Coordinates of C-alpha atoms and ligand atoms in Angstrom, one line a residue:
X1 CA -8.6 18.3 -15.9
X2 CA -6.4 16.5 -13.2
X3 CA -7.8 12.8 -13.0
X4 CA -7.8 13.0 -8.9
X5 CA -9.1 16.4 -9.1
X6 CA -11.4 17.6 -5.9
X7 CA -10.7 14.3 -3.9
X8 CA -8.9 13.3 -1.2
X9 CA -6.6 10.6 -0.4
X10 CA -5.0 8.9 2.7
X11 CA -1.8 6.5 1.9
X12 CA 0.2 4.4 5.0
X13 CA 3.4 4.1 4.9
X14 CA 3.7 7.2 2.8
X15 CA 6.9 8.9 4.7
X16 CA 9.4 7.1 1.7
X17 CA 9.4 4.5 -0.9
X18 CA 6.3 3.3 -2.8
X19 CA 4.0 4.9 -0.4
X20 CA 5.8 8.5 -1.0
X21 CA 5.6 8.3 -4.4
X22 CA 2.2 7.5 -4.4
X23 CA 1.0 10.1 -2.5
X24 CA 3.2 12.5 -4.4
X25 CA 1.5 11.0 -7.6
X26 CA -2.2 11.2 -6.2
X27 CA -1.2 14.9 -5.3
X28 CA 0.1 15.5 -8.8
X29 CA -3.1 14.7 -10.5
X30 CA -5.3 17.0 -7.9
X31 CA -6.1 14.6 -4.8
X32 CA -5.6 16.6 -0.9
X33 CA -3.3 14.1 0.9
X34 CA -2.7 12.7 4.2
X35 CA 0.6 10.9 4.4
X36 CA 0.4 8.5 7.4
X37 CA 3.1 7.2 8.9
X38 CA 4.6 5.7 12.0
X39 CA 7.2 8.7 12.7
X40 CA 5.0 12.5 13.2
X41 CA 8.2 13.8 11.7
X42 CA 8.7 11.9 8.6
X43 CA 5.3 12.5 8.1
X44 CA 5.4 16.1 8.6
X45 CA 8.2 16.2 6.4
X46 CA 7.1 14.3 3.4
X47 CA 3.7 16.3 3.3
X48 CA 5.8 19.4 3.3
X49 CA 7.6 17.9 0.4
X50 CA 4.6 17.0 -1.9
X51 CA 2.9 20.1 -0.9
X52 CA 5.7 22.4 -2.1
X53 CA 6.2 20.0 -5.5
X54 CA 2.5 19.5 -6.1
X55 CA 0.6 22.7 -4.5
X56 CA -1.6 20.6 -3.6
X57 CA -2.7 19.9 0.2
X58 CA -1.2 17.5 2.3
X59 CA -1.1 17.0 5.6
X60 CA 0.6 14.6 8.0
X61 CA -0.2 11.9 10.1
X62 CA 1.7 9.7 12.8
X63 CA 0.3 6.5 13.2
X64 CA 0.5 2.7 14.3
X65 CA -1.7 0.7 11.6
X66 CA -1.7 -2.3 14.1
X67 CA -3.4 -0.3 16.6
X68 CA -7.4 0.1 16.0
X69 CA -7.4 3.6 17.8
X70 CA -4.5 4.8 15.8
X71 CA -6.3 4.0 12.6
X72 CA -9.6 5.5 13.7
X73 CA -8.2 9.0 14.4
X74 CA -6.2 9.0 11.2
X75 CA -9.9 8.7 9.2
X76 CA -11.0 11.3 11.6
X77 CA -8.3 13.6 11.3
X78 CA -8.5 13.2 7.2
X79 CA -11.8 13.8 7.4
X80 CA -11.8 17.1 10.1
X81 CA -9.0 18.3 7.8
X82 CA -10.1 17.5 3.7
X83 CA -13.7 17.0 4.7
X84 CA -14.1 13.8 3.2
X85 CA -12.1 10.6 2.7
X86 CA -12.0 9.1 -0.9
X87 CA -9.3 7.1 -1.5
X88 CA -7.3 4.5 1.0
X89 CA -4.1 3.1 0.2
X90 CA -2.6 0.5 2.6
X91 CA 0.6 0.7 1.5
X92 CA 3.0 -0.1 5.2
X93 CA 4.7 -3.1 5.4
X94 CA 7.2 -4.8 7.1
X95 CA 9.7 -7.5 6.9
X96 CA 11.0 -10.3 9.4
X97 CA 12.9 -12.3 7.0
X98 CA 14.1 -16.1 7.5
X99 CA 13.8 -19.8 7.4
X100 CA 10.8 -21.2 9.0
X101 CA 12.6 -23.6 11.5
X102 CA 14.5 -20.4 12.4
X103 CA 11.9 -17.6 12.2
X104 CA 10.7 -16.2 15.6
X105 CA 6.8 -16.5 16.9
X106 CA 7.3 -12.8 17.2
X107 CA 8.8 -12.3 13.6
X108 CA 5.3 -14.0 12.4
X109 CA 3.3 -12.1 14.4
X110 CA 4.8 -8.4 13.5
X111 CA 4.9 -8.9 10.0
X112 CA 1.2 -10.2 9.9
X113 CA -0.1 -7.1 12.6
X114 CA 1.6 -4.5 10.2
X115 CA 1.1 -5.9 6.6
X116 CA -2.5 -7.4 7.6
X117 CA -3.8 -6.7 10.4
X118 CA -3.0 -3.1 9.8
X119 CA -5.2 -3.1 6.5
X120 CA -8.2 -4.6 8.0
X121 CA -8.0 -1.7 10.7
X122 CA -7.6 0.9 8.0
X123 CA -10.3 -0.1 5.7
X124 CA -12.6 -1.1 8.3
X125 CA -12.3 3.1 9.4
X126 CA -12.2 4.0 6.1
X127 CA -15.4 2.2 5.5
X128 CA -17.6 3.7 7.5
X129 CA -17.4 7.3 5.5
X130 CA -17.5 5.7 2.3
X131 CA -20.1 3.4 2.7
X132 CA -22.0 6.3 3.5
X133 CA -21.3 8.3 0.9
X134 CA -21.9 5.3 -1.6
X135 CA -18.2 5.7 -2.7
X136 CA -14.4 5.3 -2.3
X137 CA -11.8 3.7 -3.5
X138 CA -9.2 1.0 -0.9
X139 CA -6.1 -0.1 -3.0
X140 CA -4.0 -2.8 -1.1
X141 CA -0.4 -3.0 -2.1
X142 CA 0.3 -7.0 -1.6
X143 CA 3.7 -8.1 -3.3
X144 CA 4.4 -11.0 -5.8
X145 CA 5.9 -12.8 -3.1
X146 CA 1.8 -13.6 -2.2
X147 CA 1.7 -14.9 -5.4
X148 CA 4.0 -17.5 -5.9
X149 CA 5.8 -17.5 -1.8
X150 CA 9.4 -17.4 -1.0
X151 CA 11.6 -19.2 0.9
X152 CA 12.7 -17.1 4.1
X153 CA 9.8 -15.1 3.7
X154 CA 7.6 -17.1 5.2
X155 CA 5.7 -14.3 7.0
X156 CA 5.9 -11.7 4.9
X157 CA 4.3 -14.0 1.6
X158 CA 1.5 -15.3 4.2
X159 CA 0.7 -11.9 4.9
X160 CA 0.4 -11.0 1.1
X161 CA -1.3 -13.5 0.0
X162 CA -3.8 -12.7 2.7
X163 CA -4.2 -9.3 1.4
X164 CA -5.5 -10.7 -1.8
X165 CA -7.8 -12.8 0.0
X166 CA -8.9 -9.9 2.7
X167 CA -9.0 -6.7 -0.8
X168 CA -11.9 -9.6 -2.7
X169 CA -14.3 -10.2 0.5
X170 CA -14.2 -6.2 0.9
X171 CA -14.4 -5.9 -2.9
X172 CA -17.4 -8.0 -2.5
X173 CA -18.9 -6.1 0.9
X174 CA -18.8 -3.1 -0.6
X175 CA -19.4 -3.7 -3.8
X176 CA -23.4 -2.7 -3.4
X177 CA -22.6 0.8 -2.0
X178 CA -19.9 1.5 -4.9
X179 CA -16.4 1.1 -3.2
X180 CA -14.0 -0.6 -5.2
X181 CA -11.2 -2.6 -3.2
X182 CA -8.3 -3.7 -5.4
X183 CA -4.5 -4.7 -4.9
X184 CA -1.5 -4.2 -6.4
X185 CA 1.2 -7.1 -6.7
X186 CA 4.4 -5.0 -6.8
X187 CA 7.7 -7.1 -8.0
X188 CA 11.3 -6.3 -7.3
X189 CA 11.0 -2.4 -6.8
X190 CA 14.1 -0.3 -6.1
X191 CA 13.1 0.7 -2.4
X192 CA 15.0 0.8 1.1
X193 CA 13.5 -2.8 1.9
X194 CA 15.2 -3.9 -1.7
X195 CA 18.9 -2.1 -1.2
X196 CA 19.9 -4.3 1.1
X197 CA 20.1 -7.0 -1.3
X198 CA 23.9 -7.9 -2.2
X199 CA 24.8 -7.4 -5.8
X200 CA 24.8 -10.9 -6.5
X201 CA 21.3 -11.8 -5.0
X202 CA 20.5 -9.0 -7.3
X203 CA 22.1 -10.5 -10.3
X204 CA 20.4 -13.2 -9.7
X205 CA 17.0 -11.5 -9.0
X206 CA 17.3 -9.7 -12.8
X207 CA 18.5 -13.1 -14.4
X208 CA 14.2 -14.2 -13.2
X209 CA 12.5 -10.8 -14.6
X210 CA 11.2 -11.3 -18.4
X211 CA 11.9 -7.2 -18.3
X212 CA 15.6 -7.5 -16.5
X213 CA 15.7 -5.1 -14.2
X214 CA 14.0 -3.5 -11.1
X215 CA 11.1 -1.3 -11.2
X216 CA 10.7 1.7 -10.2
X217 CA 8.9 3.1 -7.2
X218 CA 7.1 5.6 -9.7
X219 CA 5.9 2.7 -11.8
X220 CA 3.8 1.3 -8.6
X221 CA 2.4 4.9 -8.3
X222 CA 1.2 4.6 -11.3
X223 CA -0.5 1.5 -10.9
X224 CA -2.1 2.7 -8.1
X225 CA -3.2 5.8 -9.7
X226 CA -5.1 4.2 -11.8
X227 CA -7.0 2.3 -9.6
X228 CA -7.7 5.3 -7.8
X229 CA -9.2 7.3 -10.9
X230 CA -12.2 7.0 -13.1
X231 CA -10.2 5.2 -15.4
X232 CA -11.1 2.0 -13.0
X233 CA -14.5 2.3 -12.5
X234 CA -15.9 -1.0 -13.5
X235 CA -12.5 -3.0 -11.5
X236 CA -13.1 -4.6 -7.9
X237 CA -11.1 -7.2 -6.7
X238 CA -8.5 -7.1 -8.9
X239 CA -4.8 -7.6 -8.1
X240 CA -2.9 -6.1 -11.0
X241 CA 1.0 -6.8 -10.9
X242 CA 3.6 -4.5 -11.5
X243 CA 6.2 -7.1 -11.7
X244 CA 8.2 -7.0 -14.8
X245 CA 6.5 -10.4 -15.9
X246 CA 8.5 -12.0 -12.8
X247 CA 5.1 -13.7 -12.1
X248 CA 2.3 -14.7 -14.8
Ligands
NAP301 P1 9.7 1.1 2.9 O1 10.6 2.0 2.1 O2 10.3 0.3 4.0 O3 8.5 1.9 3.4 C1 7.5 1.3 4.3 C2 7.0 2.4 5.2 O4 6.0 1.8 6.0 C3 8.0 3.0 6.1 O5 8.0 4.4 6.0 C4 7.7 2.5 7.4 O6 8.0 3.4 8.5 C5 6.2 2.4 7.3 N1 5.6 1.5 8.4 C6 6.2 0.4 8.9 N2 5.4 -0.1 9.9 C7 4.4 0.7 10.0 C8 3.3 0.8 10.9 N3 3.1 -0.1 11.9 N4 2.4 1.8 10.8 C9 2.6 2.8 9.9 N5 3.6 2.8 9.0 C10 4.5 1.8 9.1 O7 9.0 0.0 2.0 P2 8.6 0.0 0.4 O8 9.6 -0.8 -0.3 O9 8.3 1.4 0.0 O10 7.3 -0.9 0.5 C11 6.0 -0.3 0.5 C12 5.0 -1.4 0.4 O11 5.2 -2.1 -0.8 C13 5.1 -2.5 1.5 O12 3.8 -2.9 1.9 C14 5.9 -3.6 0.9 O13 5.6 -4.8 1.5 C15 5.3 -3.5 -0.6 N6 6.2 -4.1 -1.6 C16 7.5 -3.6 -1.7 C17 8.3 -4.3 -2.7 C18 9.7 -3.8 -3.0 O14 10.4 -4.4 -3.8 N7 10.2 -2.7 -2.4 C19 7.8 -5.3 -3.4 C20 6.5 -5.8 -3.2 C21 5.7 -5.2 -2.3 P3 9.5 3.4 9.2 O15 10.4 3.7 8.1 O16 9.4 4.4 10.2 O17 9.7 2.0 9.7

């Protein structure tokens, strides 16, 4: 038996990276996905993809997560199209990197609308189903950057670390109707927002990591997959790190 087998799953930021192979692992173990992201296209084309890997459903979904109606149609269309929405992964981020005394108002503000913002809007549509049906699963993907900050990341370790703080208040919400709200606290993974990275920032970044090297997008799927599956039944408000011991 597939462990996601007869639910259904929406993931942001699912078009590439993390979010792709998450979606691509829900769909492996049985779950009907919606892949939202901000290009139609992309979306269109990464459902395709998982769809013709996995056989299983997939849809896809252009959205905004800043934007409230964005969010709310992207529940309803899950729902009109998989009749029911299980499982919520707020998985799109963005960075604005740079120092404080140089970083923009606006760099603070897009970074905080996408990374949290955008999952208050999502779980607050993804709520209302699953409240209702007394169960569901929201898995927010923070960083270890929210952990332990970083310098020119200002923004984008603010917005993590509120994550954390937003994924317990709904674990506690919703704990009395049965929906589990976890994170995940992804280290350096080997993404598009990572390859920019020069080769000595790299170096560097390995010399830090107990395990010495970058992780894999795969190895956040499976992270996630878990807390997606029965496996995690009796885990809410959690952050589990999938760092490579970088933080402890
Ligand atoms: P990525 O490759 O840049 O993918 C992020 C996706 O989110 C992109 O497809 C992007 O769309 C989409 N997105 C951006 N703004 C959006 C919006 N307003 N509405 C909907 N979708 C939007 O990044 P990644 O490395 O896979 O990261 C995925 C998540 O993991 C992020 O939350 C990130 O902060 C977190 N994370 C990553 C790492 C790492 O080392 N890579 C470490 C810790 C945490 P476009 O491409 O069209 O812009």
């Amino acid at each position: 038996m597939k462990r996601l087998e007869g639910k259904t799953a929406l993931v942001t930021g699912a078009a590439r990276g993390i979010g792709l192979e998450i979606a691509m692992a829900f769909a492996a173990e049985g779950a009907a996905v919606a892949v939202a992201d901000l290009s139609q296209q992309d979306c269109a084309a990464a459902a395709a993809e998982i769809a013709g890997k996995t056989g299983a459903k997939a849809i896809g979904l252009g959205l905004d997560v800043s934007k409230e109606a964005d969010c709310e149609r992207a529940i309803e269309e899950t729902i009109a199209a998989f009749g029911k929405v299980d499982i919520l992964v707020n998985n799109a981020g963005i960075t604005r990197d740079g120092l404080v005394l140089r970083m923009k108002e606006a760099d603070f503000d897009a970074v905080m609308d996408v990374n949290l913002k955008g999952a208050f809007l999502m779980a607050k549509a993804a709520a209302k189903p699953m409240l209702k049906a007394r169960a569901g699963r929201i898995i927010n993907i923070s960083s270890v950057v929210g952990q332990s900050g970083q310098a020119g990341q200002a923004n984008y370790s603010a917005s993590k670390a509120g994550l954390i703080g937003l994924t317990k208040s709904l674990a506690r919400e919703f704990a009395p109707r049965q929906v589990l709200v976890n994170a995940v606290a992804p280290g350096f993974i080997r993404t598009r927002m990572t390859e920019g990275l020069k080769d000595e920032a790299k170096t560097k970044i390995y010399e830090m990591i107990p395990l010495g090297r970058m992780g894999e997008p795969g190895e956040v799927a499976k992270a996630a997959l878990f807390l997606a599956g029965d496996d995690s039944a009796y885990i809410t408000g959690q952050v589990l790190a999938v760092n490579g011991g970088l933080y402890m």
